Amino acid sequence: QVQLVASGGGLVQAGGSLTLSCAASGYFTKYAMGWFREAPGKEPEFVAGLNRNEGYIHYLDSVKGRFNMSRDNDKKMVYLQMNNLKPEDSALYFCAVPRVLLPGASFDFRGQGTQVTVSS
């Protein structure tokens, strides 16, 4: 198992940037990792995911070219650099273990999330 806690969210104007962090404990290096987001009244949405050694990364189409995901296996950390943020990016962001590295993926071990709000 793995335990996950996200941080780094906040309020930012459209066009701004934020970097989210996810601290992990447990068998971190065993798993692919993903970032998901959940807007009010909507189902959680896959945003980005990468495999254990960063050899494969996949992004939601709407964030490609704006978001960059990475991981540090030594520190047991996962990051999501978000640039050129848009109001539609506003959501609760959380890290989890995706079952597949594709949009629409379900997940396991959902961690505590962090709120991102983008004002227009």
PDB file of N, CA, C and O in Angstrom, residues 19-98:
ATOM      1  N   THR A  19       2.655  24.856  -8.492  1.00  0.00           N
ATOM      2  CA  THR A  19       3.268  23.538  -8.466  1.00  0.00           C
ATOM      3  C   THR A  19       2.684  22.754  -7.302  1.00  0.00           C
ATOM      4  O   THR A  19       2.784  23.183  -6.151  1.00  0.00           O
ATOM      5  N   LEU A  20       2.082  21.638  -7.610  1.00  0.00           N
ATOM      6  CA  LEU A  20       1.535  20.756  -6.591  1.00  0.00           C
ATOM      7  C   LEU A  20       2.562  19.688  -6.242  1.00  0.00           C
ATOM      8  O   LEU A  20       3.321  19.232  -7.101  1.00  0.00           O
ATOM      9  N   SER A  21       2.549  19.305  -4.975  1.00  0.00           N
ATOM     10  CA  SER A  21       3.422  18.234  -4.502  1.00  0.00           C
ATOM     11  C   SER A  21       2.578  17.150  -3.860  1.00  0.00           C
ATOM     12  O   SER A  21       1.517  17.430  -3.303  1.00  0.00           O
ATOM     13  N   CYS A  22       3.071  15.948  -3.938  1.00  0.00           N
ATOM     14  CA  CYS A  22       2.401  14.815  -3.302  1.00  0.00           C
ATOM     15  C   CYS A  22       3.453  14.004  -2.572  1.00  0.00           C
ATOM     16  O   CYS A  22       4.379  13.477  -3.193  1.00  0.00           O
ATOM     17  N   ALA A  23       3.320  13.942  -1.255  1.00  0.00           N
ATOM     18  CA  ALA A  23       4.245  13.183  -0.421  1.00  0.00           C
ATOM     19  C   ALA A  23       3.692  11.781  -0.198  1.00  0.00           C
ATOM     20  O   ALA A  23       2.518  11.629   0.142  1.00  0.00           O
ATOM     21  N   ALA A  24       4.538  10.809  -0.398  1.00  0.00           N
ATOM     22  CA  ALA A  24       4.106   9.422  -0.306  1.00  0.00           C
ATOM     23  C   ALA A  24       4.832   8.688   0.801  1.00  0.00           C
ATOM     24  O   ALA A  24       5.962   9.027   1.171  1.00  0.00           O
ATOM     25  N   SER A  25       4.186   7.701   1.335  1.00  0.00           N
ATOM     26  CA  SER A  25       4.824   6.770   2.261  1.00  0.00           C
ATOM     27  C   SER A  25       4.342   5.373   1.902  1.00  0.00           C
ATOM     28  O   SER A  25       3.321   5.211   1.252  1.00  0.00           O
ATOM     29  N   GLY A  26       5.099   4.403   2.300  1.00  0.00           N
ATOM     30  CA  GLY A  26       4.760   3.037   1.930  1.00  0.00           C
ATOM     31  C   GLY A  26       5.546   2.592   0.708  1.00  0.00           C
ATOM     32  O   GLY A  26       6.622   3.107   0.413  1.00  0.00           O
ATOM     33  N   TYR A  27       4.974   1.661  -0.065  1.00  0.00           N
ATOM     34  CA  TYR A  27       5.689   1.060  -1.191  1.00  0.00           C
ATOM     35  C   TYR A  27       5.546   1.920  -2.447  1.00  0.00           C
ATOM     36  O   TYR A  27       5.018   1.476  -3.467  1.00  0.00           O
ATOM     37  N   PHE A  28       6.070   3.132  -2.372  1.00  0.00           N
ATOM     38  CA  PHE A  28       5.896   4.138  -3.417  1.00  0.00           C
ATOM     39  C   PHE A  28       6.445   3.681  -4.762  1.00  0.00           C
ATOM     40  O   PHE A  28       5.786   3.804  -5.784  1.00  0.00           O
ATOM     41  N   THR A  29       7.657   3.181  -4.775  1.00  0.00           N
ATOM     42  CA  THR A  29       8.317   2.862  -6.041  1.00  0.00           C
ATOM     43  C   THR A  29       7.691   1.676  -6.756  1.00  0.00           C
ATOM     44  O   THR A  29       8.016   1.408  -7.911  1.00  0.00           O
ATOM     45  N   LYS A  30       6.783   1.026  -6.121  1.00  0.00           N
ATOM     46  CA  LYS A  30       6.107  -0.126  -6.718  1.00  0.00           C
ATOM     47  C   LYS A  30       5.046   0.292  -7.727  1.00  0.00           C
ATOM     48  O   LYS A  30       4.656  -0.484  -8.600  1.00  0.00           O
ATOM     49  N   TYR A  31       4.592   1.554  -7.611  1.00  0.00           N
ATOM     50  CA  TYR A  31       3.397   1.974  -8.329  1.00  0.00           C
ATOM     51  C   TYR A  31       3.642   3.062  -9.371  1.00  0.00           C
ATOM     52  O   TYR A  31       4.472   3.968  -9.179  1.00  0.00           O
ATOM     53  N   ALA A  32       2.849   3.010 -10.443  1.00  0.00           N
ATOM     54  CA  ALA A  32       2.666   4.190 -11.274  1.00  0.00           C
ATOM     55  C   ALA A  32       1.901   5.217 -10.437  1.00  0.00           C
ATOM     56  O   ALA A  32       1.207   4.860  -9.483  1.00  0.00           O
ATOM     57  N   MET A  33       2.057   6.478 -10.782  1.00  0.00           N
ATOM     58  CA  MET A  33       1.398   7.529 -10.018  1.00  0.00           C
ATOM     59  C   MET A  33       0.600   8.426 -10.939  1.00  0.00           C
ATOM     60  O   MET A  33       0.948   8.611 -12.114  1.00  0.00           O
ATOM     61  N   GLY A  34      -0.449   9.011 -10.410  1.00  0.00           N
ATOM     62  CA  GLY A  34      -1.275   9.895 -11.205  1.00  0.00           C
ATOM     63  C   GLY A  34      -1.796  11.079 -10.419  1.00  0.00           C
ATOM     64  O   GLY A  34      -1.879  11.036  -9.186  1.00  0.00           O
ATOM     65  N   TRP A  35      -2.090  12.130 -11.152  1.00  0.00           N
ATOM     66  CA  TRP A  35      -2.810  13.272 -10.599  1.00  0.00           C
ATOM     67  C   TRP A  35      -4.225  13.267 -11.175  1.00  0.00           C
ATOM     68  O   TRP A  35      -4.414  13.045 -12.383  1.00  0.00           O
ATOM     69  N   PHE A  36      -5.179  13.510 -10.313  1.00  0.00           N
ATOM     70  CA  PHE A  36      -6.579  13.567 -10.683  1.00  0.00           C
ATOM     71  C   PHE A  36      -7.159  14.870 -10.141  1.00  0.00           C
ATOM     72  O   PHE A  36      -6.590  15.488  -9.244  1.00  0.00           O
ATOM     73  N   ARG A  37      -8.302  15.268 -10.665  1.00  0.00           N
ATOM     74  CA  ARG A  37      -8.982  16.431 -10.127  1.00  0.00           C
ATOM     75  C   ARG A  37     -10.480  16.178 -10.087  1.00  0.00           C
ATOM     76  O   ARG A  37     -11.020  15.420 -10.904  1.00  0.00           O
ATOM     77  N   GLU A  38     -11.096  16.841  -9.143  1.00  0.00           N
ATOM     78  CA  GLU A  38     -12.532  16.655  -8.938  1.00  0.00           C
ATOM     79  C   GLU A  38     -13.173  18.015  -8.740  1.00  0.00           C
ATOM     80  O   GLU A  38     -12.909  18.694  -7.745  1.00  0.00           O
ATOM     81  N   ALA A  39     -13.998  18.404  -9.694  1.00  0.00           N
ATOM     82  CA  ALA A  39     -14.737  19.659  -9.587  1.00  0.00           C
ATOM     83  C   ALA A  39     -16.095  19.373  -8.946  1.00  0.00           C
ATOM     84  O   ALA A  39     -16.600  18.243  -9.029  1.00  0.00           O
ATOM     85  N   PRO A  40     -16.696  20.369  -8.306  1.00  0.00           N
ATOM     86  CA  PRO A  40     -17.987  20.155  -7.642  1.00  0.00           C
ATOM     87  C   PRO A  40     -19.037  19.587  -8.602  1.00  0.00           C
ATOM     88  O   PRO A  40     -19.211  20.080  -9.718  1.00  0.00           O
ATOM     89  N   GLY A  41     -19.669  18.513  -8.184  1.00  0.00           N
ATOM     90  CA  GLY A  41     -20.729  17.911  -8.984  1.00  0.00           C
ATOM     91  C   GLY A  41     -20.249  17.054 -10.136  1.00  0.00           C
ATOM     92  O   GLY A  41     -21.069  16.567 -10.921  1.00  0.00           O
ATOM     93  N   LYS A  42     -18.947  16.866 -10.243  1.00  0.00           N
ATOM     94  CA  LYS A  42     -18.403  16.070 -11.341  1.00  0.00           C
ATOM     95  C   LYS A  42     -17.616  14.879 -10.816  1.00  0.00           C
ATOM     96  O   LYS A  42     -17.156  14.875  -9.674  1.00  0.00           O
ATOM     97  N   GLU A  43     -17.447  13.908 -11.682  1.00  0.00           N
ATOM     98  CA  GLU A  43     -16.650  12.751 -11.329  1.00  0.00           C
ATOM     99  C   GLU A  43     -15.166  13.119 -11.345  1.00  0.00           C
ATOM    100  O   GLU A  43     -14.746  14.016 -12.087  1.00  0.00           O
ATOM    101  N   PRO A  44     -14.350  12.431 -10.563  1.00  0.00           N
ATOM    102  CA  PRO A  44     -12.906  12.658 -10.635  1.00  0.00           C
ATOM    103  C   PRO A  44     -12.390  12.424 -12.054  1.00  0.00           C
ATOM    104  O   PRO A  44     -12.864  11.526 -12.756  1.00  0.00           O
ATOM    105  N   GLU A  45     -11.417  13.221 -12.432  1.00  0.00           N
ATOM    106  CA  GLU A  45     -10.898  13.204 -13.804  1.00  0.00           C
ATOM    107  C   GLU A  45      -9.392  12.983 -13.773  1.00  0.00           C
ATOM    108  O   GLU A  45      -8.677  13.678 -13.040  1.00  0.00           O
ATOM    109  N   PHE A  46      -8.914  12.043 -14.582  1.00  0.00           N
ATOM    110  CA  PHE A  46      -7.485  11.820 -14.747  1.00  0.00           C
ATOM    111  C   PHE A  46      -6.861  13.048 -15.394  1.00  0.00           C
ATOM    112  O   PHE A  46      -7.342  13.531 -16.408  1.00  0.00           O
ATOM    113  N   VAL A  47      -5.785  13.545 -14.812  1.00  0.00           N
ATOM    114  CA  VAL A  47      -5.081  14.707 -15.353  1.00  0.00           C
ATOM    115  C   VAL A  47      -3.741  14.293 -15.967  1.00  0.00           C
ATOM    116  O   VAL A  47      -3.397  14.699 -17.073  1.00  0.00           O
ATOM    117  N   ALA A  48      -2.981  13.510 -15.241  1.00  0.00           N
ATOM    118  CA  ALA A  48      -1.665  13.080 -15.716  1.00  0.00           C
ATOM    119  C   ALA A  48      -1.238  11.842 -14.956  1.00  0.00           C
ATOM    120  O   ALA A  48      -1.648  11.635 -13.816  1.00  0.00           O
ATOM    121  N   GLY A  49      -0.418  11.035 -15.606  1.00  0.00           N
ATOM    122  CA  GLY A  49       0.088   9.846 -14.939  1.00  0.00           C
ATOM    123  C   GLY A  49       1.428   9.434 -15.509  1.00  0.00           C
ATOM    124  O   GLY A  49       1.708   9.692 -16.686  1.00  0.00           O
ATOM    125  N   LEU A  50       2.267   8.870 -14.673  1.00  0.00           N
ATOM    126  CA  LEU A  50       3.534   8.348 -15.164  1.00  0.00           C
ATOM    127  C   LEU A  50       3.862   7.036 -14.475  1.00  0.00           C
ATOM    128  O   LEU A  50       3.371   6.747 -13.390  1.00  0.00           O
ATOM    129  N   ASN A  51       4.693   6.270 -15.164  1.00  0.00           N
ATOM    130  CA  ASN A  51       5.014   4.959 -14.616  1.00  0.00           C
ATOM    131  C   ASN A  51       6.144   5.072 -13.593  1.00  0.00           C
ATOM    132  O   ASN A  51       6.585   6.159 -13.238  1.00  0.00           O
ATOM    133  N   ARG A  52       6.622   3.960 -13.123  1.00  0.00           N
ATOM    134  CA  ARG A  52       7.527   3.958 -11.974  1.00  0.00           C
ATOM    135  C   ARG A  52       8.854   4.656 -12.241  1.00  0.00           C
ATOM    136  O   ARG A  52       9.439   5.253 -11.359  1.00  0.00           O
ATOM    137  N   ASN A  53       9.355   4.564 -13.487  1.00  0.00           N
ATOM    138  CA  ASN A  53      10.669   5.144 -13.778  1.00  0.00           C
ATOM    139  C   ASN A  53      10.583   6.345 -14.713  1.00  0.00           C
ATOM    140  O   ASN A  53      11.583   6.749 -15.296  1.00  0.00           O
ATOM    141  N   GLU A  54       9.413   6.949 -14.846  1.00  0.00           N
ATOM    142  CA  GLU A  54       9.164   8.121 -15.702  1.00  0.00           C
ATOM    143  C   GLU A  54       9.433   7.831 -17.159  1.00  0.00           C
ATOM    144  O   GLU A  54       9.621   8.759 -17.953  1.00  0.00           O
ATOM    145  N   GLY A  55       9.437   6.562 -17.546  1.00  0.00           N
ATOM    146  CA  GLY A  55       9.644   6.227 -18.944  1.00  0.00           C
ATOM    147  C   GLY A  55       8.415   6.465 -19.793  1.00  0.00           C
ATOM    148  O   GLY A  55       8.495   6.525 -21.026  1.00  0.00           O
ATOM    149  N   TYR A  56       7.266   6.594 -19.161  1.00  0.00           N
ATOM    150  CA  TYR A  56       6.019   6.814 -19.887  1.00  0.00           C
ATOM    151  C   TYR A  56       5.158   7.779 -19.096  1.00  0.00           C
ATOM    152  O   TYR A  56       4.896   7.579 -17.916  1.00  0.00           O
ATOM    153  N   ILE A  57       4.744   8.844 -19.761  1.00  0.00           N
ATOM    154  CA  ILE A  57       3.870   9.837 -19.145  1.00  0.00           C
ATOM    155  C   ILE A  57       2.704  10.094 -20.079  1.00  0.00           C
ATOM    156  O   ILE A  57       2.883  10.164 -21.303  1.00  0.00           O
ATOM    157  N   HIS A  58       1.520  10.272 -19.511  1.00  0.00           N
ATOM    158  CA  HIS A  58       0.350  10.587 -20.324  1.00  0.00           C
ATOM    159  C   HIS A  58      -0.422  11.717 -19.665  1.00  0.00           C
ATOM    160  O   HIS A  58      -0.551  11.744 -18.437  1.00  0.00           O
ATOM    161  N   TYR A  59      -0.900  12.635 -20.491  1.00  0.00           N
ATOM    162  CA  TYR A  59      -1.646  13.782 -19.994  1.00  0.00           C
ATOM    163  C   TYR A  59      -3.040  13.837 -20.612  1.00  0.00           C
ATOM    164  O   TYR A  59      -3.257  13.414 -21.752  1.00  0.00           O
ATOM    165  N   LEU A  60      -3.957  14.399 -19.866  1.00  0.00           N
ATOM    166  CA  LEU A  60      -5.262  14.764 -20.394  1.00  0.00           C
ATOM    167  C   LEU A  60      -5.036  15.775 -21.517  1.00  0.00           C
ATOM    168  O   LEU A  60      -4.193  16.668 -21.400  1.00  0.00           O
ATOM    169  N   ASP A  61      -5.769  15.655 -22.606  1.00  0.00           N
ATOM    170  CA  ASP A  61      -5.538  16.525 -23.758  1.00  0.00           C
ATOM    171  C   ASP A  61      -5.597  18.001 -23.393  1.00  0.00           C
ATOM    172  O   ASP A  61      -4.794  18.804 -23.890  1.00  0.00           O
ATOM    173  N   SER A  62      -6.502  18.377 -22.529  1.00  0.00           N
ATOM    174  CA  SER A  62      -6.702  19.795 -22.233  1.00  0.00           C
ATOM    175  C   SER A  62      -5.562  20.403 -21.423  1.00  0.00           C
ATOM    176  O   SER A  62      -5.500  21.632 -21.283  1.00  0.00           O
ATOM    177  N   VAL A  63      -4.671  19.582 -20.878  1.00  0.00           N
ATOM    178  CA  VAL A  63      -3.551  20.129 -20.100  1.00  0.00           C
ATOM    179  C   VAL A  63      -2.208  19.926 -20.790  1.00  0.00           C
ATOM    180  O   VAL A  63      -1.186  20.406 -20.295  1.00  0.00           O
ATOM    181  N   LYS A  64      -2.203  19.228 -21.895  1.00  0.00           N
ATOM    182  CA  LYS A  64      -0.946  18.997 -22.616  1.00  0.00           C
ATOM    183  C   LYS A  64      -0.302  20.328 -22.999  1.00  0.00           C
ATOM    184  O   LYS A  64      -0.967  21.233 -23.481  1.00  0.00           O
ATOM    185  N   GLY A  65       0.996  20.422 -22.783  1.00  0.00           N
ATOM    186  CA  GLY A  65       1.724  21.650 -23.083  1.00  0.00           C
ATOM    187  C   GLY A  65       1.662  22.677 -21.973  1.00  0.00           C
ATOM    188  O   GLY A  65       2.406  23.654 -21.998  1.00  0.00           O
ATOM    189  N   ARG A  66       0.795  22.474 -20.993  1.00  0.00           N
ATOM    190  CA  ARG A  66       0.676  23.411 -19.859  1.00  0.00           C
ATOM    191  C   ARG A  66       1.105  22.781 -18.542  1.00  0.00           C
ATOM    192  O   ARG A  66       1.652  23.456 -17.679  1.00  0.00           O
ATOM    193  N   PHE A  67       0.854  21.492 -18.373  1.00  0.00           N
ATOM    194  CA  PHE A  67       1.172  20.784 -17.134  1.00  0.00           C
ATOM    195  C   PHE A  67       2.342  19.840 -17.366  1.00  0.00           C
ATOM    196  O   PHE A  67       2.510  19.271 -18.444  1.00  0.00           O
ATOM    197  N   ASN A  68       3.139  19.674 -16.317  1.00  0.00           N
ATOM    198  CA  ASN A  68       4.263  18.746 -16.392  1.00  0.00           C
ATOM    199  C   ASN A  68       4.335  17.954 -15.100  1.00  0.00           C
ATOM    200  O   ASN A  68       4.431  18.525 -14.014  1.00  0.00           O
ATOM    201  N   MET A  69       4.279  16.640 -15.226  1.00  0.00           N
ATOM    202  CA  MET A  69       4.320  15.770 -14.050  1.00  0.00           C
ATOM    203  C   MET A  69       5.688  15.121 -13.920  1.00  0.00           C
ATOM    204  O   MET A  69       6.315  14.756 -14.919  1.00  0.00           O
ATOM    205  N   SER A  70       6.134  14.976 -12.686  1.00  0.00           N
ATOM    206  CA  SER A  70       7.405  14.306 -12.440  1.00  0.00           C
ATOM    207  C   SER A  70       7.348  13.598 -11.090  1.00  0.00           C
ATOM    208  O   SER A  70       6.422  13.812 -10.317  1.00  0.00           O
ATOM    209  N   ARG A  71       8.341  12.769 -10.833  1.00  0.00           N
ATOM    210  CA  ARG A  71       8.415  12.088  -9.547  1.00  0.00           C
ATOM    211  C   ARG A  71       9.868  11.953  -9.131  1.00  0.00           C
ATOM    212  O   ARG A  71      10.770  11.904  -9.967  1.00  0.00           O
ATOM    213  N   ASP A  72      10.080  11.895  -7.838  1.00  0.00           N
ATOM    214  CA  ASP A  72      11.408  11.684  -7.257  1.00  0.00           C
ATOM    215  C   ASP A  72      11.284  10.457  -6.367  1.00  0.00           C
ATOM    216  O   ASP A  72      10.754  10.549  -5.253  1.00  0.00           O
ATOM    217  N   ASN A  73      11.750   9.336  -6.858  1.00  0.00           N
ATOM    218  CA  ASN A  73      11.578   8.093  -6.111  1.00  0.00           C
ATOM    219  C   ASN A  73      12.392   8.077  -4.818  1.00  0.00           C
ATOM    220  O   ASN A  73      11.979   7.465  -3.838  1.00  0.00           O
ATOM    221  N   ASP A  74      13.539   8.747  -4.809  1.00  0.00           N
ATOM    222  CA  ASP A  74      14.354   8.781  -3.596  1.00  0.00           C
ATOM    223  C   ASP A  74      13.638   9.540  -2.481  1.00  0.00           C
ATOM    224  O   ASP A  74      13.707   9.164  -1.306  1.00  0.00           O
ATOM    225  N   LYS A  75      12.962  10.631  -2.847  1.00  0.00           N
ATOM    226  CA  LYS A  75      12.260  11.443  -1.855  1.00  0.00           C
ATOM    227  C   LYS A  75      10.814  11.002  -1.669  1.00  0.00           C
ATOM    228  O   LYS A  75      10.116  11.545  -0.819  1.00  0.00           O
ATOM    229  N   LYS A  76      10.361  10.073  -2.476  1.00  0.00           N
ATOM    230  CA  LYS A  76       8.968   9.618  -2.435  1.00  0.00           C
ATOM    231  C   LYS A  76       8.019  10.806  -2.649  1.00  0.00           C
ATOM    232  O   LYS A  76       7.079  11.030  -1.877  1.00  0.00           O
ATOM    233  N   MET A  77       8.286  11.546  -3.690  1.00  0.00           N
ATOM    234  CA  MET A  77       7.488  12.725  -4.006  1.00  0.00           C
ATOM    235  C   MET A  77       7.009  12.674  -5.451  1.00  0.00           C
ATOM    236  O   MET A  77       7.701  12.137  -6.342  1.00  0.00           O
ATOM    237  N   VAL A  78       5.859  13.261  -5.687  1.00  0.00           N
ATOM    238  CA  VAL A  78       5.313  13.429  -7.029  1.00  0.00           C
ATOM    239  C   VAL A  78       4.947  14.900  -7.181  1.00  0.00           C
ATOM    240  O   VAL A  78       4.478  15.522  -6.228  1.00  0.00           O
ATOM    241  N   TYR A  79       5.168  15.434  -8.367  1.00  0.00           N
ATOM    242  CA  TYR A  79       4.929  16.855  -8.596  1.00  0.00           C
ATOM    243  C   TYR A  79       4.054  17.061  -9.824  1.00  0.00           C
ATOM    244  O   TYR A  79       4.044  16.249 -10.751  1.00  0.00           O
ATOM    245  N   LEU A  80       3.340  18.191  -9.809  1.00  0.00           N
ATOM    246  CA  LEU A  80       2.592  18.615 -10.985  1.00  0.00           C
ATOM    247  C   LEU A  80       2.815  20.109 -11.152  1.00  0.00           C
ATOM    248  O   LEU A  80       2.275  20.899 -10.396  1.00  0.00           O
ATOM    249  N   GLN A  81       3.616  20.455 -12.145  1.00  0.00           N
ATOM    250  CA  GLN A  81       3.838  21.852 -12.476  1.00  0.00           C
ATOM    251  C   GLN A  81       2.731  22.283 -13.427  1.00  0.00           C
ATOM    252  O   GLN A  81       2.563  21.684 -14.493  1.00  0.00           O
ATOM    253  N   MET A  82       1.989  23.318 -13.028  1.00  0.00           N
ATOM    254  CA  MET A  82       0.856  23.770 -13.823  1.00  0.00           C
ATOM    255  C   MET A  82       1.092  25.202 -14.273  1.00  0.00           C
ATOM    256  O   MET A  82       1.243  26.091 -13.432  1.00  0.00           O
ATOM    257  N   ASN A  83       1.132  25.395 -15.570  1.00  0.00           N
ATOM    258  CA  ASN A  83       1.363  26.721 -16.143  1.00  0.00           C
ATOM    259  C   ASN A  83       0.155  27.155 -16.963  1.00  0.00           C
ATOM    260  O   ASN A  83      -0.664  26.332 -17.374  1.00  0.00           O
ATOM    261  N   ASN A  84       0.077  28.443 -17.200  1.00  0.00           N
ATOM    262  CA  ASN A  84      -1.012  29.017 -18.007  1.00  0.00           C
ATOM    263  C   ASN A  84      -2.368  28.472 -17.541  1.00  0.00           C
ATOM    264  O   ASN A  84      -3.167  27.969 -18.341  1.00  0.00           O
ATOM    265  N   LEU A  85      -2.610  28.569 -16.263  1.00  0.00           N
ATOM    266  CA  LEU A  85      -3.828  28.019 -15.687  1.00  0.00           C
ATOM    267  C   LEU A  85      -5.066  28.737 -16.199  1.00  0.00           C
ATOM    268  O   LEU A  85      -5.032  29.951 -16.475  1.00  0.00           O
ATOM    269  N   LYS A  86      -6.142  27.978 -16.322  1.00  0.00           N
ATOM    270  CA  LYS A  86      -7.411  28.489 -16.817  1.00  0.00           C
ATOM    271  C   LYS A  86      -8.483  28.269 -15.756  1.00  0.00           C
ATOM    272  O   LYS A  86      -8.362  27.347 -14.933  1.00  0.00           O
ATOM    273  N   PRO A  87      -9.543  29.061 -15.767  1.00  0.00           N
ATOM    274  CA  PRO A  87     -10.613  28.861 -14.769  1.00  0.00           C
ATOM    275  C   PRO A  87     -11.156  27.430 -14.768  1.00  0.00           C
ATOM    276  O   PRO A  87     -11.505  26.913 -13.705  1.00  0.00           O
ATOM    277  N   GLU A  88     -11.196  26.794 -15.913  1.00  0.00           N
ATOM    278  CA  GLU A  88     -11.705  25.416 -15.977  1.00  0.00           C
ATOM    279  C   GLU A  88     -10.765  24.400 -15.331  1.00  0.00           C
ATOM    280  O   GLU A  88     -11.123  23.228 -15.185  1.00  0.00           O
ATOM    281  N   ASP A  89      -9.580  24.826 -14.945  1.00  0.00           N
ATOM    282  CA  ASP A  89      -8.669  23.946 -14.202  1.00  0.00           C
ATOM    283  C   ASP A  89      -9.001  23.922 -12.704  1.00  0.00           C
ATOM    284  O   ASP A  89      -8.426  23.119 -11.961  1.00  0.00           O
ATOM    285  N   SER A  90      -9.903  24.777 -12.264  1.00  0.00           N
ATOM    286  CA  SER A  90     -10.256  24.831 -10.851  1.00  0.00           C
ATOM    287  C   SER A  90     -10.881  23.520 -10.401  1.00  0.00           C
ATOM    288  O   SER A  90     -11.806  23.014 -11.032  1.00  0.00           O
ATOM    289  N   ALA A  91     -10.365  22.970  -9.322  1.00  0.00           N
ATOM    290  CA  ALA A  91     -10.850  21.684  -8.808  1.00  0.00           C
ATOM    291  C   ALA A  91     -10.046  21.316  -7.571  1.00  0.00           C
ATOM    292  O   ALA A  91      -9.038  21.952  -7.255  1.00  0.00           O
ATOM    293  N   LEU A  92     -10.489  20.263  -6.927  1.00  0.00           N
ATOM    294  CA  LEU A  92      -9.683  19.637  -5.889  1.00  0.00           C
ATOM    295  C   LEU A  92      -8.758  18.640  -6.571  1.00  0.00           C
ATOM    296  O   LEU A  92      -9.214  17.723  -7.249  1.00  0.00           O
ATOM    297  N   TYR A  93      -7.464  18.828  -6.433  1.00  0.00           N
ATOM    298  CA  TYR A  93      -6.475  17.953  -7.051  1.00  0.00           C
ATOM    299  C   TYR A  93      -5.955  16.961  -6.019  1.00  0.00           C
ATOM    300  O   TYR A  93      -5.656  17.329  -4.874  1.00  0.00           O
ATOM    301  N   PHE A  94      -5.840  15.719  -6.443  1.00  0.00           N
ATOM    302  CA  PHE A  94      -5.300  14.709  -5.544  1.00  0.00           C
ATOM    303  C   PHE A  94      -4.440  13.732  -6.322  1.00  0.00           C
ATOM    304  O   PHE A  94      -4.585  13.578  -7.543  1.00  0.00           O
ATOM    305  N   CYS A  95      -3.534  13.101  -5.634  1.00  0.00           N
ATOM    306  CA  CYS A  95      -2.723  12.073  -6.254  1.00  0.00           C
ATOM    307  C   CYS A  95      -3.263  10.699  -5.838  1.00  0.00           C
ATOM    308  O   CYS A  95      -3.863  10.551  -4.780  1.00  0.00           O
ATOM    309  N   ALA A  96      -3.028   9.742  -6.712  1.00  0.00           N
ATOM    310  CA  ALA A  96      -3.534   8.392  -6.488  1.00  0.00           C
ATOM    311  C   ALA A  96      -2.772   7.451  -7.408  1.00  0.00           C
ATOM    312  O   ALA A  96      -1.978   7.884  -8.249  1.00  0.00           O
ATOM    313  N   VAL A  97      -3.016   6.194  -7.248  1.00  0.00           N
ATOM    314  CA  VAL A  97      -2.400   5.190  -8.110  1.00  0.00           C
ATOM    315  C   VAL A  97      -3.383   4.849  -9.220  1.00  0.00           C
ATOM    316  O   VAL A  97      -4.428   4.249  -8.951  1.00  0.00           O
ATOM    317  N   PRO A  98      -3.082   5.230 -10.452  1.00  0.00           N
ATOM    318  CA  PRO A  98      -4.015   4.946 -11.539  1.00  0.00           C
ATOM    319  C   PRO A  98      -3.956   3.476 -11.930  1.00  0.00           C
ATOM    320  O   PRO A  98      -2.893   2.847 -11.895  1.00  0.00           O
TER     321      PRO A  98
END
